[in-house]
Coordinates of C-alpha atoms and ligand atoms in Angstrom, one line a residue:
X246 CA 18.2 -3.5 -40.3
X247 CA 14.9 -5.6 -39.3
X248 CA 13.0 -4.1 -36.5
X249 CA 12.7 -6.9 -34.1
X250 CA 11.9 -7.1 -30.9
X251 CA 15.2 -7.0 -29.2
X252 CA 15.7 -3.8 -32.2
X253 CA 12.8 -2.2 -30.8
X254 CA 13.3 -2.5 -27.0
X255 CA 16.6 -1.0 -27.3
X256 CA 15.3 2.1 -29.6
X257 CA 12.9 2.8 -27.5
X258 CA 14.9 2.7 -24.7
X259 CA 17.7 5.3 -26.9
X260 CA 14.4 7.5 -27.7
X261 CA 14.3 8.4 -24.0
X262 CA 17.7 9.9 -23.8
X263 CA 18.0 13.8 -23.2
X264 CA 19.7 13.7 -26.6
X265 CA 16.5 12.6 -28.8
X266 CA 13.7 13.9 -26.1
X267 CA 15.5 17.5 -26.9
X268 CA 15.2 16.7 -31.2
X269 CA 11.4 15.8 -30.8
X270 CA 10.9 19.2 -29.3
X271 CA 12.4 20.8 -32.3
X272 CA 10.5 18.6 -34.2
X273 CA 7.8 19.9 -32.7
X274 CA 9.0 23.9 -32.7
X275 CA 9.1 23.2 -36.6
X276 CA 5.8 21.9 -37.2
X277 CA 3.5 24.9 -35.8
X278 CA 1.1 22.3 -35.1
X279 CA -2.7 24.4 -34.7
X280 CA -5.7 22.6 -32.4
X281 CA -8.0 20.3 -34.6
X282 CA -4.9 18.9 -37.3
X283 CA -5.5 15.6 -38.6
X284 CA -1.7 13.8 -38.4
X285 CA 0.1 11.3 -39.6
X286 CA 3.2 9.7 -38.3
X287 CA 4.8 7.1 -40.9
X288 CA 7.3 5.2 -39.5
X289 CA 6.0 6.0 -36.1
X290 CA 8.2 3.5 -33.9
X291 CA 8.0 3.6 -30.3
X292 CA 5.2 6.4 -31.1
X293 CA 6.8 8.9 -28.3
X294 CA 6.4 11.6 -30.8
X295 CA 2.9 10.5 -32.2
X296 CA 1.6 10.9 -28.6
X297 CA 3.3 14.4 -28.1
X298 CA 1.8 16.1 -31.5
X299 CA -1.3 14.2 -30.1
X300 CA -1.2 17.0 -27.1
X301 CA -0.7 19.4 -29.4
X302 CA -3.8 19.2 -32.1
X303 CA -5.7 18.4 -29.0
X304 CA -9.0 16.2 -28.5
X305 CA -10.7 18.0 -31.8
X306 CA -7.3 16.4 -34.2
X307 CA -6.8 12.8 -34.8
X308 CA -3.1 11.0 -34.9
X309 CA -2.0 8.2 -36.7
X310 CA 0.8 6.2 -36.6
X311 CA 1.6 3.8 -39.2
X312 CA 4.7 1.3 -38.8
X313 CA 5.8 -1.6 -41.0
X314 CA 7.8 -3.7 -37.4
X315 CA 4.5 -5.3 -35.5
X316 CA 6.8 -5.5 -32.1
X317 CA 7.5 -1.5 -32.4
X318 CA 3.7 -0.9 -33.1
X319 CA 3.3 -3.1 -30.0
X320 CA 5.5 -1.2 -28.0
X321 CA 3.6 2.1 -29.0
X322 CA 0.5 0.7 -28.0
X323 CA 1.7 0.4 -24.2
X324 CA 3.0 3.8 -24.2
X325 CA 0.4 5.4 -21.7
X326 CA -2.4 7.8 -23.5
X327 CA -2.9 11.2 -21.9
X328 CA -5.1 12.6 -19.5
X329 CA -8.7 12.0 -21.9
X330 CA -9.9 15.6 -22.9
X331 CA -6.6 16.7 -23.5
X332 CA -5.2 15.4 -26.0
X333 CA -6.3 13.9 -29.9
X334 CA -7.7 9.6 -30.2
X335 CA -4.0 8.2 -31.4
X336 CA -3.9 4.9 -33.3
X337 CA -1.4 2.6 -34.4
X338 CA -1.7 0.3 -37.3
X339 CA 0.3 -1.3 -39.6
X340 CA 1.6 0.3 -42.9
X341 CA 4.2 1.2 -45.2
X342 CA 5.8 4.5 -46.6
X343 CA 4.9 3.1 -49.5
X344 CA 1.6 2.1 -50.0
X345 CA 0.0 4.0 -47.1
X346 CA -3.7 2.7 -46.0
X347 CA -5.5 6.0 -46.3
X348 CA -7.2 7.9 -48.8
X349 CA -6.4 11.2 -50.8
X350 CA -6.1 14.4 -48.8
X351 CA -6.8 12.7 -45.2
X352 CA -4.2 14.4 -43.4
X353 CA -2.7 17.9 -42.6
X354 CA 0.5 17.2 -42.0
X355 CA 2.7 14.4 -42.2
X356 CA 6.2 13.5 -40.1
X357 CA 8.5 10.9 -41.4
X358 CA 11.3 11.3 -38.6
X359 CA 14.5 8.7 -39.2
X360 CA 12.3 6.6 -41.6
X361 CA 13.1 7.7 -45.4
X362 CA 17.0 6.8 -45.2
X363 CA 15.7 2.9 -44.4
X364 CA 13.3 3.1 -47.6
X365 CA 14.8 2.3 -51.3
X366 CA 12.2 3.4 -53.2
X367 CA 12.3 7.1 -51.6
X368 CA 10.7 9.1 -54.7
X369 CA 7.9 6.7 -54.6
X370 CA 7.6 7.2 -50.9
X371 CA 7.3 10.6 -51.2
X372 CA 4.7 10.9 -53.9
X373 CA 2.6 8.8 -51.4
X374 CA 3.0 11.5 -48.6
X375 CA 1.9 13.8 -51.2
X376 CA -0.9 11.7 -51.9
X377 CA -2.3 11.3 -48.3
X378 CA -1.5 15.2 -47.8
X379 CA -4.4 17.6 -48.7
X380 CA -2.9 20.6 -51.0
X381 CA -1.1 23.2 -48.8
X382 CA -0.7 20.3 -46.1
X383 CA 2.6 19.8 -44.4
X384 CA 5.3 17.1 -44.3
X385 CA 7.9 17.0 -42.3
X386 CA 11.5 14.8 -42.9
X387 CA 14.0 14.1 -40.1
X388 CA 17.2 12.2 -41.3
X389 CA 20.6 11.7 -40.6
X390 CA 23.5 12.3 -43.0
X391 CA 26.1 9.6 -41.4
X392 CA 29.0 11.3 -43.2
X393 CA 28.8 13.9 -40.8
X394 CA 30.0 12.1 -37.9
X395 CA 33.2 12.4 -35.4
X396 CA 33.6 9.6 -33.2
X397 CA 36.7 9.8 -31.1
X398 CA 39.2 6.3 -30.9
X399 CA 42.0 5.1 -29.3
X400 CA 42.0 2.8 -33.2
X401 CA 41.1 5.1 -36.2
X402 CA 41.2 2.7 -38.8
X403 CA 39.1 0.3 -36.8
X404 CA 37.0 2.9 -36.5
X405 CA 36.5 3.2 -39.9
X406 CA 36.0 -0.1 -40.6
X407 CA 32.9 -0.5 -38.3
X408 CA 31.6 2.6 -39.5
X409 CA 31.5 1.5 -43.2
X410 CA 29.8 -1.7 -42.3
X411 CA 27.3 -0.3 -40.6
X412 CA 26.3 2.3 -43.5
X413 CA 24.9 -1.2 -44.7
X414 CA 22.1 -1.0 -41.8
X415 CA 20.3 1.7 -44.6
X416 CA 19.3 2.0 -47.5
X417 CA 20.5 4.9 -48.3
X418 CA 23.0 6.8 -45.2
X419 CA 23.6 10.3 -46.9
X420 CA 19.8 11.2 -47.7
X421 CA 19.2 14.4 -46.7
X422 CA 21.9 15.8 -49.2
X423 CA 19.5 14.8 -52.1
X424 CA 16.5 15.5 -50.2
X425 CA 15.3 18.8 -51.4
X426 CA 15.2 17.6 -55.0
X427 CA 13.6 14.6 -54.5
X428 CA 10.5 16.7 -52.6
X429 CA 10.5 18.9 -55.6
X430 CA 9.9 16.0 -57.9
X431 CA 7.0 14.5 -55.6
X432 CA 5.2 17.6 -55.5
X433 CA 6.6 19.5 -52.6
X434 CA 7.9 23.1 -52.1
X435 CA 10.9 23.2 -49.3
X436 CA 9.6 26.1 -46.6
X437 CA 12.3 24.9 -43.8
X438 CA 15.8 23.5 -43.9
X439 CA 17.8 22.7 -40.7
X440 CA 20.6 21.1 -38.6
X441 CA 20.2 19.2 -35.2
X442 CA 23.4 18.4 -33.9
X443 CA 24.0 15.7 -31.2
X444 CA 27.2 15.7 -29.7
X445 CA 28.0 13.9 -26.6
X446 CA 30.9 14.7 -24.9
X447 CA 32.4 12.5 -22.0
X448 CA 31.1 9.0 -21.8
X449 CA 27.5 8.8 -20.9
X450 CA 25.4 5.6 -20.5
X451 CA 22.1 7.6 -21.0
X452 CA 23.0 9.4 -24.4
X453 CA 22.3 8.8 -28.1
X454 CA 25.9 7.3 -28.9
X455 CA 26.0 5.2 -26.0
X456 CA 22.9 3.3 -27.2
X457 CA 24.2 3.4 -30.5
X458 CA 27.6 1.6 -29.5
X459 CA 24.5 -1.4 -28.8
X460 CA 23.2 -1.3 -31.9
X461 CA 26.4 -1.0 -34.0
X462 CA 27.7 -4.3 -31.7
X463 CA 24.7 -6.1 -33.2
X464 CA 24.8 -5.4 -36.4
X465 CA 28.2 -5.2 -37.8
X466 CA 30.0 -8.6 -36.8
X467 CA 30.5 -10.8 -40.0
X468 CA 30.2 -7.6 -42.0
X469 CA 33.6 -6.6 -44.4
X470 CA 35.7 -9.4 -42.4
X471 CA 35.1 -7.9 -38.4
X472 CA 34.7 -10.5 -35.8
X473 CA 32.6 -10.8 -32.8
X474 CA 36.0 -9.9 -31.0
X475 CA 36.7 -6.5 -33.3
X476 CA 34.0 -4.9 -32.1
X477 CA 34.0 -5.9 -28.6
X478 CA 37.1 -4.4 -28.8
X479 CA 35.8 -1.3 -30.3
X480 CA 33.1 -0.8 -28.2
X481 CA 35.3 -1.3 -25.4
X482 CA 37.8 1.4 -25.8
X483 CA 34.9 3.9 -26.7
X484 CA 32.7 3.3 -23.2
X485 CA 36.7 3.1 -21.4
X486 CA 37.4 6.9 -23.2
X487 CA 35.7 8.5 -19.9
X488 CA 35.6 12.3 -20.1
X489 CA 38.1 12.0 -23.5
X490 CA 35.1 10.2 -25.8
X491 CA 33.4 12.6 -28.3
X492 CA 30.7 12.1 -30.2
X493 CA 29.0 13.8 -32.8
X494 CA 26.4 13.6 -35.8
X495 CA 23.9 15.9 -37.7
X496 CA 20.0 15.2 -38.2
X497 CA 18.8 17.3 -40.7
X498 CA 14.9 18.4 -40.8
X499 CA 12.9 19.6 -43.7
X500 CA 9.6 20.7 -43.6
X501 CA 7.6 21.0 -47.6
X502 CA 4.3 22.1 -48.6
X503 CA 2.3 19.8 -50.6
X504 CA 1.5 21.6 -53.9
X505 CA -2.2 21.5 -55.6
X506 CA -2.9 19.1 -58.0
Ligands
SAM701 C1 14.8 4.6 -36.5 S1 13.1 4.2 -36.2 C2 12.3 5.8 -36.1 C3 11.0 5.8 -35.3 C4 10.3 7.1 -35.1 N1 9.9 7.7 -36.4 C5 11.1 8.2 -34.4 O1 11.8 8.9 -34.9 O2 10.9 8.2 -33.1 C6 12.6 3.7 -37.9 C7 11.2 3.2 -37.9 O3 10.7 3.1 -39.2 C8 10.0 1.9 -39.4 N2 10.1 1.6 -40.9 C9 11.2 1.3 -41.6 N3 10.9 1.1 -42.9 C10 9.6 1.4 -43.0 C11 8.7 1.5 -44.1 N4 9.1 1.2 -45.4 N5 7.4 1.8 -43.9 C12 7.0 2.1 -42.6 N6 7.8 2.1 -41.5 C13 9.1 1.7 -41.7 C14 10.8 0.9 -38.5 O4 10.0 -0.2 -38.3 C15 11.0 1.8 -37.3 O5 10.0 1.7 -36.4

């Protein structure tokens, strides 16, 4: 999936929801950040979280965000810094997971939230964040595992069908399963493993799934034979469901210590 600028108005807009303010703050519970970090967020999108960790290491830390989409960097950059004096300088600057623009050891920690599951070389990927980690630094993954999801319809196989073709908007949709293995092999020991749940339950317009319905109506028309009119039709009967529409899926969040060298 390309992140352009129609892409990256509506996540943003999805990364406001109760549903994915509440996973940053567990993000955030998870990654003990202390005053003075140096951080890097890869992938950094809209940069919502790049600001909050930004409160958190204070003026005395630095944030980066890195981003390969210039109109998601360009969103980030009109998200409003805080009060000066409170929190860390936060920049935004193109890059990709896998030939990050810093050198060795620059950073403390590292997040890579909803990122890695887009990215096809993921070992080499990781080996990077182990390169730009200093030894006992901290990385932290957030991905989804899309086989985990139960999405209510009044058309089951339909259903099906839209949900196969858009497993095709990543490279790979069932990461986290393989995850733990692959940071062993770049260099990593695994300190944290753990579930975050959305669920959405009753029809919401400001929820997760509801934006999701948008993006899934982009993206899948044309794919494995559905028309424009299939998934109007599917995203119809969802958002008509009312208090009988269920929705639910698992992030998964792993946090790894970079090993010496
Ligand atoms: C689903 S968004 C997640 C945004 C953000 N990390 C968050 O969770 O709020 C995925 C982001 O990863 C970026 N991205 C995808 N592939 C990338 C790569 N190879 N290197 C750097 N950024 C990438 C996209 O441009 C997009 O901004």
């Amino acid at each position: 999936m390309r992140f352009d600028e129609a892409t990256s108005r509506r996540l943003a807009a999805t990364y406001t929801t109760p549903d994915i303010v509440a996973q940053r703050a567990a993000i955030r519970a998870a990654l003990h950040l202390l005053a003075g970090e140096r951080v890097l967020d890869i992938g950094s999108g809209p940069g919502y979280l790049a600001r909050e960790m930004a409160e958190l290491v204070g003026p005395g830390g630095t944030v980066h965000g890195v981003d390969i989409s210039e109109h998601m960097l360009a969103i980030a950059r009109t998200t409003g810094p805080a009060p000066a004096g409170t929190s860390a300088p936060v920049e935004f600057s193109a890059g990709e997971a896998n030939t990050l623009p810093f050198p060795d050891g620059s950073f403390d920690v590292v997040t890579v939230t909803q990122v890695y599951e887009y990215v096809a070389e993921v070992a080499a990927a990781l080996t990077e964040a182990r390169r730009v980690l200093r030894p006992g630094g901290r990385l932290l993954v957030l991905d989804t595992d899309w086989d985990s999801i139960v999405w209510r319809s009044g058309d089951p196989d339909r259903m099906r069908r839209v949900l196969t073709a858009w497993d095709q908007h990543l490279a790979d949709p069932y990461l986290p399963r393989r995850l733990t293995g692959l940071l062993t092999e770049a260099g990593f020991e695994t300190t944290h493993r753990s579930v975050l749940p959305l669920l959405n339950a009753g029809y919401r317009a400001d929820t997760y799934s509801a934006g999701l319905i948008g993006f899934i109506s982009a993206f899948v028309p044309g794919r494995d034979g559905l028309t424009a009119a299939d998934v109007t039709a599917w995203a119809d009967d969802l958002v008509t469901l009312g208090e009988d529409y269920f929705f639910s899926l698992n992030r998964y969040l792993f946090v790894a210590t970079a090993q010496g060298n």
